[in-house]
mmCIF file with all atom_site columns, C-alpha atoms and ligand atoms in Angstrom:
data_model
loop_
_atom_site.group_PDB
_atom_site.id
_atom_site.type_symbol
_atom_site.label_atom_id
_atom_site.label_alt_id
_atom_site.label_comp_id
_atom_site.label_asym_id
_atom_site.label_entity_id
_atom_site.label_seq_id
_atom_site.pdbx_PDB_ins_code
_atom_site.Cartn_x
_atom_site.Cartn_y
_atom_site.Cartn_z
_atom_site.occupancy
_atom_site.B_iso_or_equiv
_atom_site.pdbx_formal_charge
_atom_site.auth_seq_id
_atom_site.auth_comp_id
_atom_site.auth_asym_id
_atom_site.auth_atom_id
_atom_site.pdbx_PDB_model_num
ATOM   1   C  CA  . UNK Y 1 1   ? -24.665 -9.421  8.448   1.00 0.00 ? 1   UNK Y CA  1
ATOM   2   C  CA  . UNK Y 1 2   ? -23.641 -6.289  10.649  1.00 0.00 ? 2   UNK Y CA  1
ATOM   3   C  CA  . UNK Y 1 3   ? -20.467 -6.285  11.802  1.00 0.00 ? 3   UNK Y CA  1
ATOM   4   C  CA  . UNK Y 1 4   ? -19.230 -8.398  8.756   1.00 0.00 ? 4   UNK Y CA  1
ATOM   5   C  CA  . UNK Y 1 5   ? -16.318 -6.342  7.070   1.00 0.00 ? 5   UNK Y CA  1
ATOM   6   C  CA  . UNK Y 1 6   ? -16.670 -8.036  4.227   1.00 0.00 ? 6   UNK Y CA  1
ATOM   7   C  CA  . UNK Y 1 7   ? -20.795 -7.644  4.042   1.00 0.00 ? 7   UNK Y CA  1
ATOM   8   C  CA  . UNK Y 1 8   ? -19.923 -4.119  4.736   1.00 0.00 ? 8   UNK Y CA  1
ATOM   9   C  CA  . UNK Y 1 9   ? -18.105 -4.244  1.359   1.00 0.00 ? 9   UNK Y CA  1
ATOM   10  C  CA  . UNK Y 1 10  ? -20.711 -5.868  -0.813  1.00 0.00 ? 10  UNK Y CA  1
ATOM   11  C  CA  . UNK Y 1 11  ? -23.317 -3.078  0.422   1.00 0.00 ? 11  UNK Y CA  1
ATOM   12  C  CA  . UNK Y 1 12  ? -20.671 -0.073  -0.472  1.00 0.00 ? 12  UNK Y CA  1
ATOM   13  C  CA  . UNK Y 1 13  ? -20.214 0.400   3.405   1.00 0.00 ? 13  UNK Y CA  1
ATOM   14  C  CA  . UNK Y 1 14  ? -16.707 0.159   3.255   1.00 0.00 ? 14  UNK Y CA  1
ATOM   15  C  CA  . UNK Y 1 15  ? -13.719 0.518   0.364   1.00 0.00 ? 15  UNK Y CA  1
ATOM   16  C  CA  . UNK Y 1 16  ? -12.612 -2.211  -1.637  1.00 0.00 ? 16  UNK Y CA  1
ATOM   17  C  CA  . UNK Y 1 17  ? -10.934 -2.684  -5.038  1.00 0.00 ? 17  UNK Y CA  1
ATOM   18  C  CA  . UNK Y 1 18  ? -13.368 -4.022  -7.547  1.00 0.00 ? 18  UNK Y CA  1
ATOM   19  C  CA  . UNK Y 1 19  ? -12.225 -6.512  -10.069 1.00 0.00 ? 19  UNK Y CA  1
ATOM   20  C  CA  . UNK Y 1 20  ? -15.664 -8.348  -10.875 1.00 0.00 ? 20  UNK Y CA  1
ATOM   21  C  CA  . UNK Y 1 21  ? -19.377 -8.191  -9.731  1.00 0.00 ? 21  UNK Y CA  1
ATOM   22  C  CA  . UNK Y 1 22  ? -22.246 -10.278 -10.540 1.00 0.00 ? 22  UNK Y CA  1
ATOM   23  C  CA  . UNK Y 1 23  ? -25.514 -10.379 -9.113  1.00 0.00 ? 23  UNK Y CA  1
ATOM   24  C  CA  . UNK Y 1 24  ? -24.262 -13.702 -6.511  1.00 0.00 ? 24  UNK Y CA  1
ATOM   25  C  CA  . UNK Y 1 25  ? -20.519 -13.025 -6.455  1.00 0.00 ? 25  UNK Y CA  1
ATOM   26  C  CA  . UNK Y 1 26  ? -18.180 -10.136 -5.519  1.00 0.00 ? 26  UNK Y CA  1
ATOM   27  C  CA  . UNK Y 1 27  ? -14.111 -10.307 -6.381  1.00 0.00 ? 27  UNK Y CA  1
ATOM   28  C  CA  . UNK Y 1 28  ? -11.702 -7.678  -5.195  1.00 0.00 ? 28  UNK Y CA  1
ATOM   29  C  CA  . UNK Y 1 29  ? -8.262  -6.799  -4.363  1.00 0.00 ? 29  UNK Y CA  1
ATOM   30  C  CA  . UNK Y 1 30  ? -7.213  -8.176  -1.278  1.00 0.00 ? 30  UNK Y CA  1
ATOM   31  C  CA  . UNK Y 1 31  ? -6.036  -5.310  1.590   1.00 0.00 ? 31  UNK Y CA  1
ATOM   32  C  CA  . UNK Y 1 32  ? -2.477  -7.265  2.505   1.00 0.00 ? 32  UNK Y CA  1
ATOM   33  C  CA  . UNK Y 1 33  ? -1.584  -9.026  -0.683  1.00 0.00 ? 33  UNK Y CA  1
ATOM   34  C  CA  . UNK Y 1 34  ? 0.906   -11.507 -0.533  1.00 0.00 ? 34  UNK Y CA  1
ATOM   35  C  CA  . UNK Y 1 35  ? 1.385   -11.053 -4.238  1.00 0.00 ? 35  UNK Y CA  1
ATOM   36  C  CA  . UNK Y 1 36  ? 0.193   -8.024  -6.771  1.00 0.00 ? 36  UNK Y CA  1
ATOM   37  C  CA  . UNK Y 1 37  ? -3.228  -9.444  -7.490  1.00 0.00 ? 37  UNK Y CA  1
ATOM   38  C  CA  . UNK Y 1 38  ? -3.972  -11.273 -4.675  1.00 0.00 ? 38  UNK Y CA  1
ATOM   39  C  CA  . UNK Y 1 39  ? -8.109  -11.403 -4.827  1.00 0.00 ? 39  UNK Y CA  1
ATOM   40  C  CA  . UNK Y 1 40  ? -11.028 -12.600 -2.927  1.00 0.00 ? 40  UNK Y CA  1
ATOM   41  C  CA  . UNK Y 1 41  ? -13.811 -13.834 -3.861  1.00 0.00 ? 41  UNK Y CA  1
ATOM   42  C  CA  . UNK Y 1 42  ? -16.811 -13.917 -1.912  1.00 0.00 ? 42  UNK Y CA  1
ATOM   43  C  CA  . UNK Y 1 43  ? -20.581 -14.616 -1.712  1.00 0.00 ? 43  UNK Y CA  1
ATOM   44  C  CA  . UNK Y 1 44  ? -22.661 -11.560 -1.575  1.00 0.00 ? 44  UNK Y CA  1
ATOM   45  C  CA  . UNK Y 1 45  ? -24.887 -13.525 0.976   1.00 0.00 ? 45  UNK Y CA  1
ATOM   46  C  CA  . UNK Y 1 46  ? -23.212 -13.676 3.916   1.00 0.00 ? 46  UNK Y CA  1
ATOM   47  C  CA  . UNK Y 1 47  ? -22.214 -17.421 4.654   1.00 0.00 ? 47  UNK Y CA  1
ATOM   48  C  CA  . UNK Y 1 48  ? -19.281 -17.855 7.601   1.00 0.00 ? 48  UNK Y CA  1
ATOM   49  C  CA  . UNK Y 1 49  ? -17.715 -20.808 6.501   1.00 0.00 ? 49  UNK Y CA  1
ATOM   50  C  CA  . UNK Y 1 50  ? -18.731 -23.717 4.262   1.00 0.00 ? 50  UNK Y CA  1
ATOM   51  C  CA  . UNK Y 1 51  ? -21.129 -25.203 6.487   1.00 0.00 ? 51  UNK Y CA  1
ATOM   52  C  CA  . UNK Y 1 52  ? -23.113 -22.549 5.963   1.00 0.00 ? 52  UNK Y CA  1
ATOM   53  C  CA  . UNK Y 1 53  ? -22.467 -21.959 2.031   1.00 0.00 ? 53  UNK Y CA  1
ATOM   54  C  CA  . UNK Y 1 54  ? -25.267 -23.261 -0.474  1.00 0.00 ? 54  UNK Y CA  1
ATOM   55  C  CA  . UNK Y 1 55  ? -22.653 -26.077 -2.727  1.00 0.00 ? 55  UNK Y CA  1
ATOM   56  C  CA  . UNK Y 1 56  ? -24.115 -24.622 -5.521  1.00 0.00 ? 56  UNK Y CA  1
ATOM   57  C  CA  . UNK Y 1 57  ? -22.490 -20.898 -4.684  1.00 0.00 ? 57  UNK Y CA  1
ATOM   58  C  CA  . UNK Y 1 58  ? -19.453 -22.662 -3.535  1.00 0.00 ? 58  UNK Y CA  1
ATOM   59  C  CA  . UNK Y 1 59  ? -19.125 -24.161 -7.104  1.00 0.00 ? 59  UNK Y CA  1
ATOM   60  C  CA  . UNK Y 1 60  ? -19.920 -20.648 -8.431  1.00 0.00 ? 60  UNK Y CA  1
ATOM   61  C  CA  . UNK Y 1 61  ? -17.434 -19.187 -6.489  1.00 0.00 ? 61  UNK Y CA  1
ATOM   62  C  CA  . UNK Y 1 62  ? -14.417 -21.882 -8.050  1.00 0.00 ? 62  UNK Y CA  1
ATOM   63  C  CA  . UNK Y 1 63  ? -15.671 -21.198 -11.288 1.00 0.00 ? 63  UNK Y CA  1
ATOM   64  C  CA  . UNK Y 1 64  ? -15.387 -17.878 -10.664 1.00 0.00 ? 64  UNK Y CA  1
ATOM   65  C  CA  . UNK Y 1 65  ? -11.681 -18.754 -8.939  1.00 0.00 ? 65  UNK Y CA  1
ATOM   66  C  CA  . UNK Y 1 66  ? -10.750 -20.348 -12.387 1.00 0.00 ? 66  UNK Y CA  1
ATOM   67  C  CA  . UNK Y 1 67  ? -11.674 -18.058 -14.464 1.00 0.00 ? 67  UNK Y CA  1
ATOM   68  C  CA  . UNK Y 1 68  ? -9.544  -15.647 -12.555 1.00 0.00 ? 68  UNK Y CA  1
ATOM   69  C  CA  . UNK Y 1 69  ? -6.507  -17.415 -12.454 1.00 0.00 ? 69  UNK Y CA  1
ATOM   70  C  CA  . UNK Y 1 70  ? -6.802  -17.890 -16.339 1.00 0.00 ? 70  UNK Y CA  1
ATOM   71  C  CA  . UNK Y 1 71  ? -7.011  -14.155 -16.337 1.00 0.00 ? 71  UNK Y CA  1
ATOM   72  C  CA  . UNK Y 1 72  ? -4.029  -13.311 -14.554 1.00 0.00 ? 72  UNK Y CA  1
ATOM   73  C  CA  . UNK Y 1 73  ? -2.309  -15.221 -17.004 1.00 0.00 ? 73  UNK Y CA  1
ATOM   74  C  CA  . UNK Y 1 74  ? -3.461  -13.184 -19.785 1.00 0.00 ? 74  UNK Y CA  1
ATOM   75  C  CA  . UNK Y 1 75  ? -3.221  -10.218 -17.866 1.00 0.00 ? 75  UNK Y CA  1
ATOM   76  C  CA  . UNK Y 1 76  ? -0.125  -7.336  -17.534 1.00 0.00 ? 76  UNK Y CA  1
ATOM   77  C  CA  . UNK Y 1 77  ? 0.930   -9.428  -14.499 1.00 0.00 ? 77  UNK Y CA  1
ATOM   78  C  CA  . UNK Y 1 78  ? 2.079   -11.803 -16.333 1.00 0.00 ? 78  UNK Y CA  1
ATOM   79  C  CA  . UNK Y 1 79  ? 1.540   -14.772 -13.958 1.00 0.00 ? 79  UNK Y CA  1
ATOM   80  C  CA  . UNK Y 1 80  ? 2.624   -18.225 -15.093 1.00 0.00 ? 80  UNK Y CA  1
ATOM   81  C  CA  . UNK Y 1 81  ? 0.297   -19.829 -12.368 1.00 0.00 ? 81  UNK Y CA  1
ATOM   82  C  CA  . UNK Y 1 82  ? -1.561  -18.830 -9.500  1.00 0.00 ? 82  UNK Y CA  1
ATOM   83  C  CA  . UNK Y 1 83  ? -2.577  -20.446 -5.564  1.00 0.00 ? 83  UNK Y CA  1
ATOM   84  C  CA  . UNK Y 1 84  ? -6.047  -20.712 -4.961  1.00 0.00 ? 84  UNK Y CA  1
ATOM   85  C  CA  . UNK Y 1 85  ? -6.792  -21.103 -1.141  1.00 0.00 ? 85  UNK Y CA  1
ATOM   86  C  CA  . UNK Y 1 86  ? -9.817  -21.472 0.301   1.00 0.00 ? 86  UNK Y CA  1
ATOM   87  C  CA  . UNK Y 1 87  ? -9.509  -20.864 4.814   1.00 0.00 ? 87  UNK Y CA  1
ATOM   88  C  CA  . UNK Y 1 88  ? -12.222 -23.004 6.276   1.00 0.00 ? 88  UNK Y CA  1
ATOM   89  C  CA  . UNK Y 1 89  ? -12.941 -21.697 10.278  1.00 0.00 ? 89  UNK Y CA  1
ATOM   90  C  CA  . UNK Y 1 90  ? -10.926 -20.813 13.057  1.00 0.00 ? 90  UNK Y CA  1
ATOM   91  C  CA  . UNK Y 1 91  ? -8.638  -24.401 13.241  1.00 0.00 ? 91  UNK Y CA  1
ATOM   92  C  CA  . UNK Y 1 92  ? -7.796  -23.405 9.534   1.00 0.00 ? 92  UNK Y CA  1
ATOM   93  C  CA  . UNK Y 1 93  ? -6.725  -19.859 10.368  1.00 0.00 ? 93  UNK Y CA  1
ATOM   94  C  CA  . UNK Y 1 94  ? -9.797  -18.230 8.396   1.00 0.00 ? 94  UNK Y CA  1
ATOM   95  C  CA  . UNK Y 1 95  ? -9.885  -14.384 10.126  1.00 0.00 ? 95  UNK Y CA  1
ATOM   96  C  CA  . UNK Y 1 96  ? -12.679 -13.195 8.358   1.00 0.00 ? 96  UNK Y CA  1
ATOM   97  C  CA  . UNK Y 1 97  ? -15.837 -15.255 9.079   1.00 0.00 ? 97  UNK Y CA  1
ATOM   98  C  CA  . UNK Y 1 98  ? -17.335 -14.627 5.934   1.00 0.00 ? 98  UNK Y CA  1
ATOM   99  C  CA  . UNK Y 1 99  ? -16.770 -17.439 2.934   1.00 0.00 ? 99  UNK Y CA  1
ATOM   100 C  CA  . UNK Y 1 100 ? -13.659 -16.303 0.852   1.00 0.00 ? 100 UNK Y CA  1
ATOM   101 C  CA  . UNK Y 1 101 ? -11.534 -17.832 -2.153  1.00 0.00 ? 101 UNK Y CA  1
ATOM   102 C  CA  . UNK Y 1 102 ? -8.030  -16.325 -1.953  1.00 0.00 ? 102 UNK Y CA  1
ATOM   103 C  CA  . UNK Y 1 103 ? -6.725  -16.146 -5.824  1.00 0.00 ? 103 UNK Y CA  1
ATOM   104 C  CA  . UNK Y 1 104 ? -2.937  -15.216 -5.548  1.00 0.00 ? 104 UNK Y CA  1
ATOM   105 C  CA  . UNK Y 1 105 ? -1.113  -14.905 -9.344  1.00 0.00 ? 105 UNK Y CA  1
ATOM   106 C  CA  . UNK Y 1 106 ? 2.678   -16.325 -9.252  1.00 0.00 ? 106 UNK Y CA  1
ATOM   107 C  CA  . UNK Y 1 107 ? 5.406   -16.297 -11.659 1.00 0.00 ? 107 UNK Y CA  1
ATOM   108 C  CA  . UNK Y 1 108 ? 8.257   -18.833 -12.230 1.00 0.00 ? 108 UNK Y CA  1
ATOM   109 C  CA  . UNK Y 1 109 ? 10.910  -18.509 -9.270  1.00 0.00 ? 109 UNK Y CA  1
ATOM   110 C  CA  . UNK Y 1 110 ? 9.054   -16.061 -7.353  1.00 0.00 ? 110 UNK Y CA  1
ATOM   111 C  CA  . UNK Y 1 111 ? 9.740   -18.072 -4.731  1.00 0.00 ? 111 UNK Y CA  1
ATOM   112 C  CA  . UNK Y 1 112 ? 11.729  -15.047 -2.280  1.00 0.00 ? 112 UNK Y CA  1
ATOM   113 C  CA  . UNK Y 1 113 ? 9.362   -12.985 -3.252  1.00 0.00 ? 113 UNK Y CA  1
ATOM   114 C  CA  . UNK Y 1 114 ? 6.702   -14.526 -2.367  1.00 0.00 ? 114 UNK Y CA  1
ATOM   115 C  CA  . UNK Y 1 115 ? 8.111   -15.456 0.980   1.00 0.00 ? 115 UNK Y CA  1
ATOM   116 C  CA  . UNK Y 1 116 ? 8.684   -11.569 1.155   1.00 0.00 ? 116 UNK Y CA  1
ATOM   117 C  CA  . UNK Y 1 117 ? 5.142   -10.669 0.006   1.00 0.00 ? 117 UNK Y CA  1
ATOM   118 C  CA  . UNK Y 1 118 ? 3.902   -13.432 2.829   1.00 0.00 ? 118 UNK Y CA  1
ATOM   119 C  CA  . UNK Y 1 119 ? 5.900   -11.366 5.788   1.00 0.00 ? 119 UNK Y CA  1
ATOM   120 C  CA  . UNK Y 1 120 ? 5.355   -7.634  4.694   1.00 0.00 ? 120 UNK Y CA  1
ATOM   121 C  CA  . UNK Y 1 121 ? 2.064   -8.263  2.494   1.00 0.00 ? 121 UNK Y CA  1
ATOM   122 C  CA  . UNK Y 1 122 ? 1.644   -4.598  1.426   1.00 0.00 ? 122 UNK Y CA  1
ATOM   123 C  CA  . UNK Y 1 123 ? -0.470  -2.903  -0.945  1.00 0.00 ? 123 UNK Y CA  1
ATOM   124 C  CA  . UNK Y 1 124 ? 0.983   -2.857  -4.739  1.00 0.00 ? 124 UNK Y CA  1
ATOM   125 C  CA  . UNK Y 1 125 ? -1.254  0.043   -7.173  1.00 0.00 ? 125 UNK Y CA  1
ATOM   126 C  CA  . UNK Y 1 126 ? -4.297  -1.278  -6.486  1.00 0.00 ? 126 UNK Y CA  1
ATOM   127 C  CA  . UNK Y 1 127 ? -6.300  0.924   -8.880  1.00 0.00 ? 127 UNK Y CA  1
ATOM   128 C  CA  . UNK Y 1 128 ? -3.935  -0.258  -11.595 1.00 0.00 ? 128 UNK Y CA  1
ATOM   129 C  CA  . UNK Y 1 129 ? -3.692  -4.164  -10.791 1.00 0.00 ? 129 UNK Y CA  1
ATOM   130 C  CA  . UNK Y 1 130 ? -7.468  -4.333  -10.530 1.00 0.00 ? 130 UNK Y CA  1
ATOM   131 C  CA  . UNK Y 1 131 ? -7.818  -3.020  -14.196 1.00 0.00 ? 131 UNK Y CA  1
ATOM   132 C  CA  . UNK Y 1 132 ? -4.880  -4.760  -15.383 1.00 0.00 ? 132 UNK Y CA  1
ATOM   133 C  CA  . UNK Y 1 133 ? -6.968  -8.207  -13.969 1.00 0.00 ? 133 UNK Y CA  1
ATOM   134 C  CA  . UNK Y 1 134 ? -10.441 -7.151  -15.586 1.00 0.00 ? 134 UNK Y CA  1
ATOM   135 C  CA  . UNK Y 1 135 ? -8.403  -6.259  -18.817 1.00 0.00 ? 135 UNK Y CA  1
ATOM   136 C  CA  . UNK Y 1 136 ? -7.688  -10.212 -18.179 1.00 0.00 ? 136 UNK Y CA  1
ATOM   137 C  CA  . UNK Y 1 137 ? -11.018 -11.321 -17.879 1.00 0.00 ? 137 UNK Y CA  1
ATOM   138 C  CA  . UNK Y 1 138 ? -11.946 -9.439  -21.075 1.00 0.00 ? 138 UNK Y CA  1
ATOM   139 C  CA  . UNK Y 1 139 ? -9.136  -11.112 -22.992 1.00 0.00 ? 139 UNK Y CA  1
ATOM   140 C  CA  . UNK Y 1 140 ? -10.794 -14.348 -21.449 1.00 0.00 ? 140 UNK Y CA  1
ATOM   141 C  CA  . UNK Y 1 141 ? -13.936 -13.384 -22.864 1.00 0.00 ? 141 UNK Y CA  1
ATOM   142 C  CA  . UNK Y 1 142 ? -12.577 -12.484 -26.652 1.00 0.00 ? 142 UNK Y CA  1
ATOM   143 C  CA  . UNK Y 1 143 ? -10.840 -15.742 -26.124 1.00 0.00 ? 143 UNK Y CA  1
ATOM   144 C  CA  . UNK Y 1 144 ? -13.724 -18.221 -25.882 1.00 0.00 ? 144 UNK Y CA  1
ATOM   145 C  CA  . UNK Y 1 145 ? -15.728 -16.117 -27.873 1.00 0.00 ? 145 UNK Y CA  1
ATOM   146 C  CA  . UNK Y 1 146 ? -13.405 -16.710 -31.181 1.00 0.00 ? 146 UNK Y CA  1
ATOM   147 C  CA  . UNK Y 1 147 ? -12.923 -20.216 -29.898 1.00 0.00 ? 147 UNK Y CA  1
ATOM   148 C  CA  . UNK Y 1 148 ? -16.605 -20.518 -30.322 1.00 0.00 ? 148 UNK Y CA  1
ATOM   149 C  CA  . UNK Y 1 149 ? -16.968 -18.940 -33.726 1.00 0.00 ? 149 UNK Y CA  1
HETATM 150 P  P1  . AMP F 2 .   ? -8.293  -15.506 5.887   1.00 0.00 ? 201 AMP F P1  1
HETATM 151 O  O1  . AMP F 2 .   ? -7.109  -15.778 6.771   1.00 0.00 ? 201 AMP F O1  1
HETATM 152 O  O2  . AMP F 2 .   ? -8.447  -16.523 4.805   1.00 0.00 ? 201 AMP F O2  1
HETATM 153 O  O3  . AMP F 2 .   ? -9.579  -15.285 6.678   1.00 0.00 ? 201 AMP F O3  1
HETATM 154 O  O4  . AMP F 2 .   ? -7.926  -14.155 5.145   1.00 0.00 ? 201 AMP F O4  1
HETATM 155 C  C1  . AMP F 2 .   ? -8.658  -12.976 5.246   1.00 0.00 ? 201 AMP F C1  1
HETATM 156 C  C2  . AMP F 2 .   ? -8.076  -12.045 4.227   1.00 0.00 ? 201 AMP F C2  1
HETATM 157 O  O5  . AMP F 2 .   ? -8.912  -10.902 4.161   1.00 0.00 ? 201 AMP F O5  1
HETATM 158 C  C3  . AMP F 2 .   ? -6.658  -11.546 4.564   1.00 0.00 ? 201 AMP F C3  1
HETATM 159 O  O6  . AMP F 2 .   ? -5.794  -11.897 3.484   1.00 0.00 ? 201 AMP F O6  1
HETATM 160 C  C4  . AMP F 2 .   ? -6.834  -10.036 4.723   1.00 0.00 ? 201 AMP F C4  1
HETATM 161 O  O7  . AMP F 2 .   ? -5.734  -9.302  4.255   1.00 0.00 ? 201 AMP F O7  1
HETATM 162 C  C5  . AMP F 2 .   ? -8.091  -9.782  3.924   1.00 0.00 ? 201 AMP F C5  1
HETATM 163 N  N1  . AMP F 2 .   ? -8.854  -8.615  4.345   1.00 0.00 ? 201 AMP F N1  1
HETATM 164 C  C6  . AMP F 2 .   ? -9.254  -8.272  5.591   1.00 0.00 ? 201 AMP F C6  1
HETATM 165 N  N2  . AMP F 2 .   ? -9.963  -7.140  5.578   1.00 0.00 ? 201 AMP F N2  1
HETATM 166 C  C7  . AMP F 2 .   ? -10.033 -6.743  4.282   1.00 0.00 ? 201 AMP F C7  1
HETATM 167 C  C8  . AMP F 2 .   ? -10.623 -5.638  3.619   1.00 0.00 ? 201 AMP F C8  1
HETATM 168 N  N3  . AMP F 2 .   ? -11.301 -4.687  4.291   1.00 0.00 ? 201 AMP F N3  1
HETATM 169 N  N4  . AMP F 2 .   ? -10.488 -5.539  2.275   1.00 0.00 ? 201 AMP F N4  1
HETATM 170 C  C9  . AMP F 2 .   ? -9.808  -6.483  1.590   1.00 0.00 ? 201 AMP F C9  1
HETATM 171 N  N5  . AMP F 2 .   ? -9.219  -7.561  2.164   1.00 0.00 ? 201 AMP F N5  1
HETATM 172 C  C10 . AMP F 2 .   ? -9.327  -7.688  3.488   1.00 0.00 ? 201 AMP F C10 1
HETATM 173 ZN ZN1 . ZN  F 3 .   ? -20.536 -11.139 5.772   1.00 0.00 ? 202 ZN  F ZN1 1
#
């Protein structure tokens, strides 16, 4: 959809911080983290808010949400847990109008940071979290790979 910011993204329009593609999904690095990590995850096809999402990509997209907040956890971030957060419309305070599943890692008593991340929410290395967070995934992968052996 023109005009989208986040459409703009999925066609290579405008920068983002990749940390997973598929040919339905898109996950990167969000631009005012509230903690190092903090990721979106999107539809490719633009859908505005859930009314307008297909359930089955909004299941794809938790799936996708889970598997990245079990990656964080095996990641260099170190997270003990993470938020996932889901802003549906306006009345929910959803500012971009294209479907998006915040996934922000925390750590035990984080809590002032956190608070600090919420108010300032600047950038941490993104180029470094993002492959810190796919080195996750992978771990993920080799994971459930040897559990299914
Ligand atoms: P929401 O309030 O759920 O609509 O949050 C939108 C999120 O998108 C905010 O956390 C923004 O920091 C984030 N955001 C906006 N523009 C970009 C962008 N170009 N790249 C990455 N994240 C963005
Ligand atoms: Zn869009």
């Amino acid at each position: 959809m023109s005009g989208c910011i986040f459409c703009r993204i999925v066609a290579g329009d405008a920068p983002s911080t990749r940390v997973y593609e598929d040919d339905t999904l898109c996950a990167f690095l969000d631009i005012r983290p509230i903690t190092r990590g903090h990721t979106l995850i999107i539809p490719k096809q633009h859908a505005t808010n859930l009314d307008d999402l297909d359930p089955a990509l909004g299941a794809a997209i938790f799936t996708l949400g889970h598997r990245l907040a079990k990656a964080v956890r095996r990641s260099e971030l170190a997270a003990d847990g993470a938020n996932l957060l889901l802003n549906d419309g306006k009345a929910a305070f959803q500012t971009v109008h294209h479907v998006h599943l915040h996934v922000v890692p925390r750590r035990h008593g984080d809590r002032l940071a956190f608070a600090k991340g919420f108010l300032l929410r600047r950038p941490h290395e993104s180029d470094l979290t993002a492959a810190a967070i796919r080195a996750g995934l992978d771990r993920l992968d080799t994971e459930e790979r040897d559990t299914r052996a």
